[in-house]
Coordinates of C-alpha atoms in Angstrom, one line a residue:
Chain A
M1 CA 32.3 -75.6 -17.8
L2 CA 28.7 -75.3 -18.8
K3 CA 27.6 -75.2 -15.2
N4 CA 30.1 -72.4 -14.6
R5 CA 28.9 -70.4 -17.6
A6 CA 25.3 -70.8 -16.4
A7 CA 26.3 -69.6 -13.0
V8 CA 28.0 -66.5 -14.4
I9 CA 25.0 -65.8 -16.6
S10 CA 22.6 -66.2 -13.7
A11 CA 24.8 -64.0 -11.4
T12 CA 24.9 -61.3 -14.2
W13 CA 21.0 -61.4 -14.5
V14 CA 20.6 -61.2 -10.7
A15 CA 23.0 -58.2 -10.6
I16 CA 21.1 -56.5 -13.4
I17 CA 17.7 -57.0 -11.7
V18 CA 19.1 -55.8 -8.3
F19 CA 20.7 -52.8 -10.0
A20 CA 17.5 -52.0 -11.9
A21 CA 15.4 -52.3 -8.8
S22 CA 17.7 -50.1 -6.7
A23 CA 17.9 -47.6 -9.5
S24 CA 14.1 -47.5 -9.7
W25 CA 13.9 -47.1 -5.9
A26 CA 16.5 -44.3 -6.0
G27 CA 14.6 -42.5 -8.7
S28 CA 11.2 -42.7 -7.0
P29 CA 10.2 -39.7 -4.9
A30 CA 10.9 -39.7 -1.2
K31 CA 8.1 -39.0 1.4
I32 CA 8.2 -35.4 0.3
D33 CA 9.7 -33.6 -2.7
I34 CA 9.1 -30.2 -4.2
S35 CA 9.3 -28.9 -7.7
P36 CA 10.9 -26.5 -8.5
P37 CA 13.4 -27.0 -5.6
A38 CA 13.5 -23.3 -4.7
L39 CA 11.5 -20.2 -5.7
A40 CA 13.1 -17.1 -7.1
I41 CA 11.3 -13.8 -7.0
G42 CA 12.4 -11.8 -10.0
A43 CA 11.1 -8.5 -11.6
F44 CA 8.2 -10.2 -13.3
F45 CA 7.1 -12.6 -10.4
A46 CA 3.3 -12.8 -10.3
G47 CA 3.0 -15.8 -8.0
K48 CA 4.1 -19.4 -8.9
D49 CA 2.6 -22.9 -8.9
V50 CA 4.8 -25.3 -6.8
K51 CA 4.3 -29.0 -7.0
I52 CA 4.6 -31.1 -3.8
F53 CA 4.7 -34.8 -4.1
G54 CA 5.9 -38.0 -2.4
R55 CA 5.7 -41.7 -2.2
L56 CA 3.2 -43.5 0.1
E57 CA 2.9 -47.1 1.0
P58 CA -0.4 -49.0 0.4
G59 CA -3.1 -47.8 2.9
E60 CA -1.4 -44.5 3.7
Q61 CA -3.0 -41.0 3.4
V62 CA -1.3 -37.6 3.6
V63 CA -2.0 -34.0 4.5
V64 CA 0.4 -31.2 3.7
E65 CA 1.1 -28.0 5.6
I66 CA 2.9 -25.0 4.2
I67 CA 4.1 -22.6 6.9
G68 CA 5.7 -19.2 6.1
P69 CA 8.4 -17.3 7.9
K70 CA 7.3 -16.2 11.4
K71 CA 7.0 -12.5 12.0
N72 CA 5.1 -10.1 14.3
A73 CA 1.9 -8.8 12.7
E74 CA 0.6 -5.5 14.3
F75 CA -2.9 -4.2 13.9
H76 CA -5.1 -1.3 15.0
I77 CA -8.3 -2.5 16.7
K78 CA -11.4 -0.7 15.7
Q79 CA -14.1 0.0 18.3
R80 CA -17.3 1.9 18.4
V81 CA -16.8 5.1 20.4
G82 CA -19.7 7.5 20.8
G83 CA -21.5 5.8 17.8
L84 CA -18.4 6.1 15.5
W85 CA -16.1 3.3 14.5
M86 CA -12.4 4.2 15.0
N87 CA -9.0 2.8 15.8
H88 CA -8.9 2.3 19.6
G89 CA -5.8 0.4 20.7
K90 CA -3.4 -2.0 19.1
V91 CA -2.6 -5.7 19.1
A92 CA 0.4 -7.7 18.0
F93 CA 0.2 -11.3 16.9
E94 CA 3.7 -12.4 17.8
K95 CA 5.5 -15.1 15.8
A96 CA 2.5 -15.5 13.5
P97 CA 3.5 -17.3 10.2
F98 CA 3.2 -15.0 7.2
L99 CA 1.4 -17.9 5.4
Y100 CA -0.3 -21.1 6.7
V101 CA -2.1 -23.4 4.3
L102 CA -3.3 -27.0 5.0
L103 CA -3.7 -29.1 1.9
L104 CA -6.1 -32.1 2.2
P105 CA -7.1 -35.1 0.1
G106 CA -10.7 -35.6 -0.8
T107 CA -11.2 -38.3 1.8
S108 CA -13.8 -37.3 4.4
S109 CA -12.9 -40.2 6.7
L110 CA -9.7 -38.4 7.7
E111 CA -11.5 -35.6 9.5
Q112 CA -11.7 -37.5 12.9
R113 CA -8.0 -38.4 12.8
L114 CA -7.0 -34.9 11.9
E115 CA -8.9 -33.5 14.9
A116 CA -6.5 -35.4 17.1
L117 CA -3.3 -34.2 15.4
P118 CA -1.4 -31.0 16.2
I119 CA -2.1 -29.4 12.8
G120 CA -4.5 -26.8 11.4
L121 CA -5.5 -23.3 12.4
K122 CA -6.7 -24.4 15.9
N123 CA -3.2 -25.7 16.7
L124 CA -1.6 -22.6 15.1
K125 CA -3.3 -20.4 17.8
K126 CA -1.2 -22.1 20.4
S127 CA 2.1 -21.0 18.8
I128 CA 1.0 -17.3 18.4
R129 CA 1.1 -14.9 21.4
L130 CA -1.2 -11.9 21.6
N131 CA 0.4 -8.7 22.9
P132 CA -1.0 -7.2 25.1
E133 CA -2.6 -10.1 26.9
G134 CA -6.0 -10.0 28.4
L135 CA -7.8 -9.1 25.2
D136 CA -10.7 -11.1 23.7
Q137 CA -8.5 -13.8 22.2
E138 CA -11.2 -15.8 20.5
K139 CA -12.6 -12.8 18.7
L140 CA -9.2 -11.4 17.7
F141 CA -8.0 -14.7 16.3
D142 CA -11.2 -15.1 14.3
Q143 CA -10.6 -11.6 12.9
F144 CA -6.9 -12.3 12.2
F145 CA -7.6 -15.6 10.5
G146 CA -10.4 -14.0 8.5
L147 CA -8.2 -11.2 7.3
K148 CA -5.4 -13.6 6.3
S149 CA -7.9 -15.9 4.6
E150 CA -9.2 -13.0 2.5
Q151 CA -5.6 -12.3 1.4
K152 CA -5.3 -16.0 0.5
L153 CA -2.5 -16.3 3.0
Y154 CA -4.2 -18.6 5.5
G155 CA -6.6 -21.4 4.7
R156 CA -7.6 -25.0 4.5
R157 CA -7.9 -26.5 1.0
P158 CA -9.9 -29.7 0.8
Q159 CA -9.5 -32.0 -2.2
A160 CA -6.1 -30.5 -3.0
I161 CA -4.2 -33.7 -2.8
H162 CA -4.5 -36.4 -5.5
Y163 CA -3.1 -40.0 -5.5
R164 CA -1.9 -42.1 -8.4
K165 CA -0.7 -45.7 -8.3
T166 CA 2.9 -46.8 -9.2
D167 CA 3.9 -50.1 -10.8
D168 CA 5.0 -51.5 -7.4
S169 CA 1.6 -51.2 -5.8
A170 CA 2.7 -48.1 -3.8
R171 CA 1.2 -44.7 -4.4
I172 CA 2.4 -41.2 -5.3
Y173 CA 0.6 -38.2 -3.8
E174 CA 0.6 -34.9 -5.6
T175 CA -0.6 -31.4 -4.8
T176 CA 0.0 -28.0 -6.4
F177 CA 0.1 -24.9 -4.3
H178 CA 0.1 -21.4 -5.8
F179 CA 2.5 -19.2 -4.0
P180 CA 0.6 -15.8 -4.2
A181 CA 1.9 -12.6 -5.7
S182 CA 2.3 -11.2 -2.2
T183 CA 4.8 -14.0 -1.2
I184 CA 7.7 -12.7 0.9
P185 CA 11.2 -14.1 0.8
G186 CA 12.3 -16.5 3.6
D187 CA 12.3 -20.1 4.5
Y188 CA 8.9 -21.9 4.3
Q189 CA 8.4 -25.2 6.0
V190 CA 6.5 -27.8 4.0
I191 CA 5.4 -30.7 6.2
A192 CA 3.7 -33.9 5.0
T193 CA 1.9 -35.8 7.8
I194 CA 1.4 -39.4 6.6
L195 CA -1.5 -41.3 8.2
G196 CA -0.9 -45.0 8.2
G197 CA -3.6 -47.6 7.7
N198 CA -3.2 -48.8 11.3
G199 CA -3.5 -45.5 13.0
E200 CA 0.2 -44.6 13.0
T201 CA 1.5 -41.2 11.8
L202 CA 4.7 -40.1 10.4
Q203 CA 6.0 -36.6 9.4
A204 CA 8.4 -35.6 6.7
S205 CA 9.4 -32.0 6.1
R206 CA 11.4 -29.9 3.8
T207 CA 12.6 -26.3 4.1
Y208 CA 11.6 -24.4 0.9
T209 CA 13.6 -21.3 0.2
V210 CA 12.0 -18.3 -1.4
A211 CA 14.6 -15.7 -2.4
E212 CA 14.7 -12.5 -4.3
S213 CA 16.9 -12.4 -7.4
G214 CA 18.3 -9.9 -9.9
M215 CA 17.0 -6.4 -9.8
V216 CA 14.5 -7.1 -7.0
K217 CA 17.3 -8.3 -4.8
Y218 CA 19.6 -5.4 -5.7
I219 CA 16.9 -2.7 -5.0
H220 CA 15.9 -4.4 -1.7
M221 CA 19.6 -4.4 -0.5
L222 CA 20.0 -0.8 -1.5
A223 CA 16.9 0.3 0.4
A224 CA 17.9 -1.8 3.5
H225 CA 21.6 -0.9 3.7
H226 CA 22.0 2.5 2.0
E227 CA 18.8 4.2 3.1
L228 CA 19.9 7.8 2.5
A229 CA 21.4 7.1 -0.9
Y230 CA 18.3 5.1 -1.9
G231 CA 15.9 7.9 -0.8
T232 CA 18.0 10.6 -2.5
L233 CA 18.3 8.5 -5.7
S234 CA 14.5 8.0 -5.7
V235 CA 13.9 11.7 -5.5
I236 CA 16.5 12.5 -8.2
I237 CA 15.0 10.0 -10.6
A238 CA 11.5 11.3 -9.9
L239 CA 12.6 14.9 -10.6
F240 CA 14.4 13.7 -13.8
V241 CA 11.3 11.9 -15.1
G242 CA 9.1 14.8 -14.2
A243 CA 11.3 17.2 -16.0
V244 CA 11.7 15.0 -19.1
I245 CA 8.0 14.6 -19.4
G246 CA 7.6 18.3 -18.9
V247 CA 10.0 19.1 -21.7
F248 CA 8.4 16.5 -23.9
F249 CA 5.0 18.1 -23.5
K250 CA 6.5 21.5 -24.1
Q251 CA 7.9 20.3 -27.4
S252 CA 4.8 18.4 -28.4
G253 CA 2.7 21.4 -27.5
A254 CA 4.9 23.6 -29.8
H255 CA 4.1 21.6 -32.9
Chain B
M1 CA 2.0 -8.0 -17.5
H2 CA 3.0 -8.2 -13.8
I3 CA 5.8 -6.4 -12.0
Y4 CA 7.1 -7.4 -8.6
L5 CA 7.5 -4.6 -6.1
P6 CA 10.7 -5.2 -4.0
I7 CA 9.7 -3.2 -0.9
A8 CA 5.9 -3.8 -1.0
H9 CA 6.6 -7.5 -1.6
H10 CA 3.7 -7.6 -3.9
S11 CA 3.1 -8.2 -7.6
V12 CA 1.0 -5.7 -9.5
L13 CA -0.5 -5.4 -13.0
L14 CA 1.4 -2.8 -15.0
P15 CA -1.6 -1.1 -16.7
V16 CA -3.5 -0.8 -13.4
V17 CA -0.7 1.0 -11.6
I18 CA 0.1 3.3 -14.5
G19 CA -3.6 4.0 -14.9
L20 CA -3.9 4.9 -11.2
G21 CA -1.0 7.3 -11.6
F22 CA -2.6 8.9 -14.6
I23 CA -5.9 9.6 -12.9
V24 CA -4.3 11.1 -9.8
G25 CA -1.8 13.1 -11.9
L26 CA -4.7 14.5 -13.9
L27 CA -6.3 15.8 -10.6
S28 CA -2.9 17.1 -9.5
G29 CA -2.4 19.2 -12.7
L30 CA -6.1 20.3 -12.7
F31 CA -6.5 21.4 -9.0
G32 CA -2.9 21.7 -7.6
V33 CA -3.4 18.9 -5.0
G34 CA -0.9 16.2 -4.5
G35 CA -3.6 13.5 -4.6
G36 CA -2.2 11.5 -1.6
F37 CA -5.6 11.5 0.0
L38 CA -6.9 9.6 -3.0
M39 CA -3.9 7.6 -4.2
T40 CA -3.0 6.0 -0.8
P41 CA -6.4 4.3 -0.3
L42 CA -6.4 3.2 -3.9
L43 CA -3.0 1.5 -3.5
I44 CA -4.1 -0.2 -0.3
M45 CA -7.1 -1.5 -2.3
I46 CA -4.8 -3.3 -4.7
G47 CA -2.8 -4.9 -1.9
I48 CA 0.0 -2.5 -1.2
P49 CA 0.9 -2.3 2.6
P50 CA -0.4 1.1 4.0
T51 CA 3.0 2.5 5.0
V52 CA 4.6 1.6 1.6
A53 CA 1.6 3.0 -0.2
A54 CA 1.9 6.4 1.6
A55 CA 5.7 6.7 1.3
S56 CA 5.9 5.6 -2.4
D57 CA 3.1 8.0 -3.2
S58 CA 5.1 10.8 -1.8
N59 CA 7.9 9.8 -4.2
Q60 CA 5.7 9.8 -7.2
I61 CA 4.2 13.2 -6.2
V62 CA 7.7 14.6 -6.5
A63 CA 7.6 13.8 -10.2
A64 CA 4.0 14.8 -10.8
S65 CA 4.4 18.1 -8.9
A66 CA 7.8 18.8 -10.6
S67 CA 6.2 18.3 -14.0
G68 CA 3.1 20.3 -13.0
T69 CA 5.1 23.1 -11.4
Y70 CA 7.2 23.4 -14.6
A71 CA 4.1 23.5 -16.8
H72 CA 2.5 26.2 -14.6
Y73 CA 5.7 28.1 -14.4
R74 CA 5.7 28.4 -18.2
L75 CA 2.2 29.8 -18.0
G76 CA 3.3 32.3 -15.4
N77 CA 1.1 30.6 -12.7
V78 CA 3.7 30.1 -9.9
D79 CA 4.1 32.7 -7.2
F80 CA 7.6 31.7 -5.9
K81 CA 7.7 34.3 -3.2
M82 CA 4.3 33.3 -1.7
G83 CA 5.3 29.6 -2.1
I84 CA 8.5 30.0 -0.1
Y85 CA 6.7 31.8 2.8
L86 CA 4.0 29.0 2.8
L87 CA 6.7 26.4 2.7
V88 CA 8.7 27.8 5.6
G89 CA 5.4 28.1 7.6
G90 CA 4.5 24.5 6.6
I91 CA 7.8 23.0 7.7
L92 CA 7.6 24.8 11.1
G93 CA 3.9 23.8 11.5
G94 CA 4.6 20.2 10.4
T95 CA 7.4 19.9 13.0
A96 CA 5.0 21.3 15.7
G97 CA 2.2 19.0 14.4
V98 CA 4.4 15.8 14.9
Q99 CA 5.0 16.8 18.5
L100 CA 1.3 17.7 19.0
I101 CA 0.2 14.3 17.7
K102 CA 2.6 12.5 20.2
L103 CA 1.0 14.5 23.0
L104 CA -2.5 13.7 21.8
R105 CA -1.7 10.0 21.7
Q106 CA -0.4 10.1 25.2
I107 CA -3.6 11.8 26.4
G108 CA -5.7 9.2 24.6
N109 CA -8.5 9.3 22.0
A110 CA -6.2 11.1 19.6
D111 CA -7.5 9.1 16.7
F112 CA -11.1 10.2 17.5
L113 CA -10.0 13.8 17.4
I114 CA -8.1 13.4 14.2
Q115 CA -10.9 11.7 12.3
I116 CA -13.6 14.1 13.5
T117 CA -11.4 17.1 12.6
Y118 CA -10.8 15.5 9.2
V119 CA -14.5 15.0 8.4
V120 CA -15.7 18.4 9.8
M121 CA -12.9 20.3 8.0
L122 CA -13.5 18.5 4.7
G123 CA -17.2 19.0 5.0
V124 CA -17.0 22.7 5.8
V125 CA -14.3 23.5 3.2
G126 CA -16.0 21.4 0.5
S127 CA -19.5 22.7 1.1
Y128 CA -18.4 26.3 1.3
M129 CA -16.3 26.1 -1.8
F130 CA -19.1 24.2 -3.7
M131 CA -21.9 26.7 -2.7
E132 CA -19.8 29.8 -3.3
S133 CA -18.6 28.6 -6.8
L134 CA -22.1 27.5 -7.8
Q135 CA -23.5 30.9 -6.7
N136 CA -20.7 32.7 -8.6
L137 CA -21.4 30.7 -11.8
R138 CA -25.1 31.5 -11.5
T139 CA -24.9 35.2 -10.8
E140 CA -21.8 36.0 -12.9
K141 CA -23.9 38.1 -15.4
K142 CA -25.8 39.8 -12.7
R143 CA -22.7 40.8 -10.8
K144 CA -21.2 42.3 -14.0
A145 CA -24.2 44.5 -14.4
V146 CA -24.5 45.5 -10.7
S147 CA -21.1 45.7 -9.1
K148 CA -21.6 47.1 -5.6
P149 CA -18.4 47.6 -3.5
K150 CA -18.4 44.9 -0.8
K151 CA -18.0 45.9 2.9
E152 CA -14.6 44.7 4.2
S153 CA -14.8 41.8 6.7
F154 CA -13.0 41.8 10.0
Y155 CA -10.4 39.4 8.6
A156 CA -9.7 41.7 5.6
Q157 CA -9.3 44.7 7.9
L158 CA -7.0 42.7 10.3
I159 CA -4.6 41.5 7.5
T160 CA -4.2 45.0 6.1
R161 CA -3.2 46.3 9.5
L162 CA -0.4 43.8 9.9
P163 CA 3.2 45.1 9.6
L164 CA 5.7 44.4 6.8
Q165 CA 3.2 44.7 4.0
T166 CA 4.8 43.2 0.8
R167 CA 3.7 43.0 -2.8
F168 CA 3.2 39.6 -4.2
A169 CA 3.4 40.5 -7.9
R170 CA 2.4 37.2 -9.5
S171 CA -0.7 36.9 -7.3
G172 CA -1.4 40.7 -7.6
I173 CA -1.9 41.2 -3.9
V174 CA -0.3 43.2 -1.1
L175 CA 0.0 41.2 2.2
S176 CA 2.2 40.9 5.3
P177 CA 4.4 37.8 5.1
I178 CA 3.1 36.9 8.6
V179 CA -0.2 35.8 7.0
P180 CA 1.3 33.1 4.6
L181 CA 3.8 32.1 7.3
F182 CA 1.0 31.6 9.8
L183 CA -1.4 29.9 7.4
G184 CA 1.3 27.7 6.1
G185 CA 2.0 26.7 9.7
V186 CA -1.6 25.9 10.3
V187 CA -1.7 23.7 7.2
G188 CA 1.6 22.0 8.4
V189 CA 0.1 21.2 11.8
L190 CA -3.1 19.8 10.2
A191 CA -1.2 17.8 7.6
A192 CA 1.1 16.3 10.2
I193 CA -1.9 15.3 12.4
M194 CA -3.9 13.9 9.5
G195 CA -0.8 12.3 7.8
V196 CA -1.5 13.9 4.4
G197 CA 0.4 16.4 2.2
G198 CA -2.1 19.1 2.8
G199 CA -2.7 20.2 -0.8
F200 CA -6.5 20.0 -0.5
I201 CA -6.4 22.2 2.7
M202 CA -3.8 24.6 1.2
V203 CA -5.7 25.3 -2.0
P204 CA -8.9 26.6 -0.3
I205 CA -6.7 28.6 2.2
M206 CA -4.9 30.3 -0.8
V207 CA -8.2 31.1 -2.5
Y208 CA -10.2 32.3 0.4
L209 CA -7.7 33.6 3.0
L210 CA -4.8 34.7 0.8
R211 CA -7.2 35.9 -1.9
M212 CA -4.9 34.6 -4.7
P213 CA -6.3 34.0 -8.2
M214 CA -7.2 30.3 -8.8
H215 CA -4.7 29.7 -11.6
V216 CA -1.8 31.0 -9.5
V217 CA -3.1 29.0 -6.6
V218 CA -2.7 25.7 -8.5
G219 CA 0.9 26.4 -9.7
T220 CA 2.0 27.7 -6.3
S221 CA 0.4 24.8 -4.4
L222 CA 2.3 22.4 -6.7
F223 CA 5.5 24.2 -6.1
Q224 CA 5.1 23.9 -2.3
I225 CA 4.0 20.2 -2.5
L226 CA 7.1 19.4 -4.5
F227 CA 9.4 20.4 -1.6
T228 CA 7.2 18.9 1.0
C229 CA 7.3 15.5 -0.8
V230 CA 11.0 15.6 -1.4
N231 CA 11.5 15.9 2.3
V232 CA 8.9 13.2 3.1
T233 CA 10.4 10.7 0.6
I234 CA 13.9 11.0 1.9
M235 CA 12.7 10.8 5.5
Q236 CA 10.6 7.8 4.8
A237 CA 13.4 6.0 3.0
Y238 CA 15.9 6.8 5.7
S239 CA 13.7 6.2 8.8
N240 CA 11.2 3.5 7.8
R241 CA 12.6 2.0 4.5
T242 CA 9.1 2.1 3.1
V243 CA 9.7 3.8 -0.3
D244 CA 9.1 1.4 -3.1
F245 CA 11.0 3.0 -5.9
I246 CA 9.6 0.6 -8.6
L247 CA 6.0 1.4 -7.5
A248 CA 6.8 5.1 -7.5
L249 CA 8.4 4.8 -11.0
L250 CA 5.3 3.1 -12.4
L251 CA 2.9 5.6 -10.8
L252 CA 4.9 8.6 -11.9
I253 CA 5.0 7.4 -15.6
G254 CA 1.2 7.7 -15.4
S255 CA 1.0 10.7 -13.1
T256 CA 3.4 13.0 -15.0
I257 CA 1.5 12.5 -18.2
G258 CA -1.8 13.0 -16.3
A259 CA -0.4 16.2 -14.7
Q260 CA 0.5 17.7 -18.0
L261 CA -2.9 16.9 -19.4
G262 CA -4.5 18.3 -16.2
V263 CA -2.7 21.6 -16.7
K264 CA -3.9 21.8 -20.3
L265 CA -7.4 21.0 -19.2
S266 CA -7.3 23.6 -16.4
K267 CA -6.6 26.4 -19.0
R268 CA -10.0 25.6 -20.6
L269 CA -11.9 25.9 -17.4
K270 CA -13.0 29.0 -15.4
G271 CA -11.7 29.5 -11.8
D272 CA -15.2 28.8 -10.4
Q273 CA -15.5 25.6 -12.5
L274 CA -12.2 24.4 -11.2
K275 CA -13.3 25.2 -7.6
I276 CA -16.6 23.4 -8.0
L277 CA -14.9 20.3 -9.3
L278 CA -12.3 20.3 -6.4
A279 CA -15.1 20.9 -3.9
S280 CA -17.0 17.8 -5.3
L281 CA -13.9 15.7 -4.9
V282 CA -13.3 16.9 -1.3
L283 CA -17.0 16.2 -0.5
I284 CA -16.7 12.7 -2.0
V285 CA -13.7 11.9 0.3
M286 CA -15.6 13.4 3.3
V287 CA -18.6 11.2 2.6
K288 CA -16.4 8.1 2.3
M289 CA -14.7 8.9 5.6
L290 CA -18.0 9.5 7.3
A291 CA -19.3 6.2 6.0
D292 CA -16.2 4.5 7.4
L293 CA -16.9 6.1 10.8
L294 CA -20.6 5.2 10.9
L295 CA -20.8 1.7 9.3
P296 CA -19.5 -1.4 11.0
P297 CA -16.2 -2.5 9.4
H298 CA -15.8 -5.8 7.7
F299 CA -12.8 -6.6 10.0
I300 CA -12.2 -4.8 13.3
L301 CA -8.4 -5.2 12.6
S302 CA -6.5 -2.9 10.3
Y303 CA -2.8 -3.2 9.5
Y304 CA -0.6 -1.0 11.6
G305 CA 2.7 -0.3 9.7
G306 CA 4.4 -3.0 7.7
D307 CA 2.1 -5.3 5.9

């Protein structure tokens, strides 16, 4: 009887421990997680900090890429003609991501391993096509990356990833990325490349949705699908505001 | 406080945009120019894509010029008859200008021609206006004492010989409608080629070639700009979807107030004082454009359309 009771109690404890362990595992972050889970662009959006985090096994390091929606970026090319700088020809960077940021930890020992991986601005060049072909690719890519970097849309951010230990000897990585005020709606790819202690690599990715909401969404839809009504309405409101302020000044001038 | 612009896809600081609107509105009320040549580069500087900046600026000029036209109308400074002739000429010239620029682009080096024309014209108009107004201000007293009748120029003789001579009561001149129709057309062609509203070209033309009084020039120019910008706003919204209504609304809050104050300020200044201020502004823009042409750019790439 006593033996049976002891067996029941032991089994109950085992079940509790297993449950607690599994609950703790389920609650811990996966290889990549993002908070908040989606980004809404409302009327007062001024950019937003987004936290990217995940769980690493002992000895693992991580780098994170954030890649924006791909679109064609068209530019005038300035050249010196007769001693004057002016637009002379055009170039399109086809399927260039709107945003590309590589977030790195502070470990300098990673640099060699990163060189061998298909990530970073060097690798990005391979996925972008210049139109027309036959232009000075090296120079134009330098200019394009420089221009995007100045807008804080492209870049490499060292010491952006931080690690902290968990109770079970694993580690959590964390990084915060500020989506700038010029963020466009669309699906952004967030990719964590995990570098194992024995030279192995693993990638985990998430699609991060940035969407317009409320008044911003409504105005965008009106402008995109009812162009004539939108244009006419814009003019009517402008005339109305102009007239109201005109009348207001007339009245205030009369006093 | 930030506001997100749904078409520009950019967040802006509220006081900055309203302040920009106010400054440009003040110039609009003061000189009768739309201010597009000043506002568009300023908007690009705060991160607005060029096409959205130009189209939304047209929308806000509708409000500023409506407000300014109304204020000048109350002061009796709008010559509607002259304004309509110039407007008709401007629409015809603008349509021809769009075709001309297509042809120039096919031939090649169109941008070269446009930029050189821009700098030369701004330089000539600005310098002439500045020197003439300065001279007038200096010799005002002398001219009152010794008023010799001036010998009529070839241009003056030519326009008096044209048929259909009509009286433009508000401007106090007699002129053939062919003159404002032709000059409106020339400004329309230049405005289409340069991609601007043309106010800063139209004002000197009204003063020197149509011989209109400066205060009537400002009101009539604003009247003409109002209709041009209504057309541009609707066309841009329909064809390119580049009008950011929220941006325009913020700009026009500042610009309409600025325009009213500009009109009040213009009443306190003499015609020559107004001309010398406008000439200075035109020359500053010319110097900036010349510097852009001569100095190596920070980046050889500049956005074409979109962002």
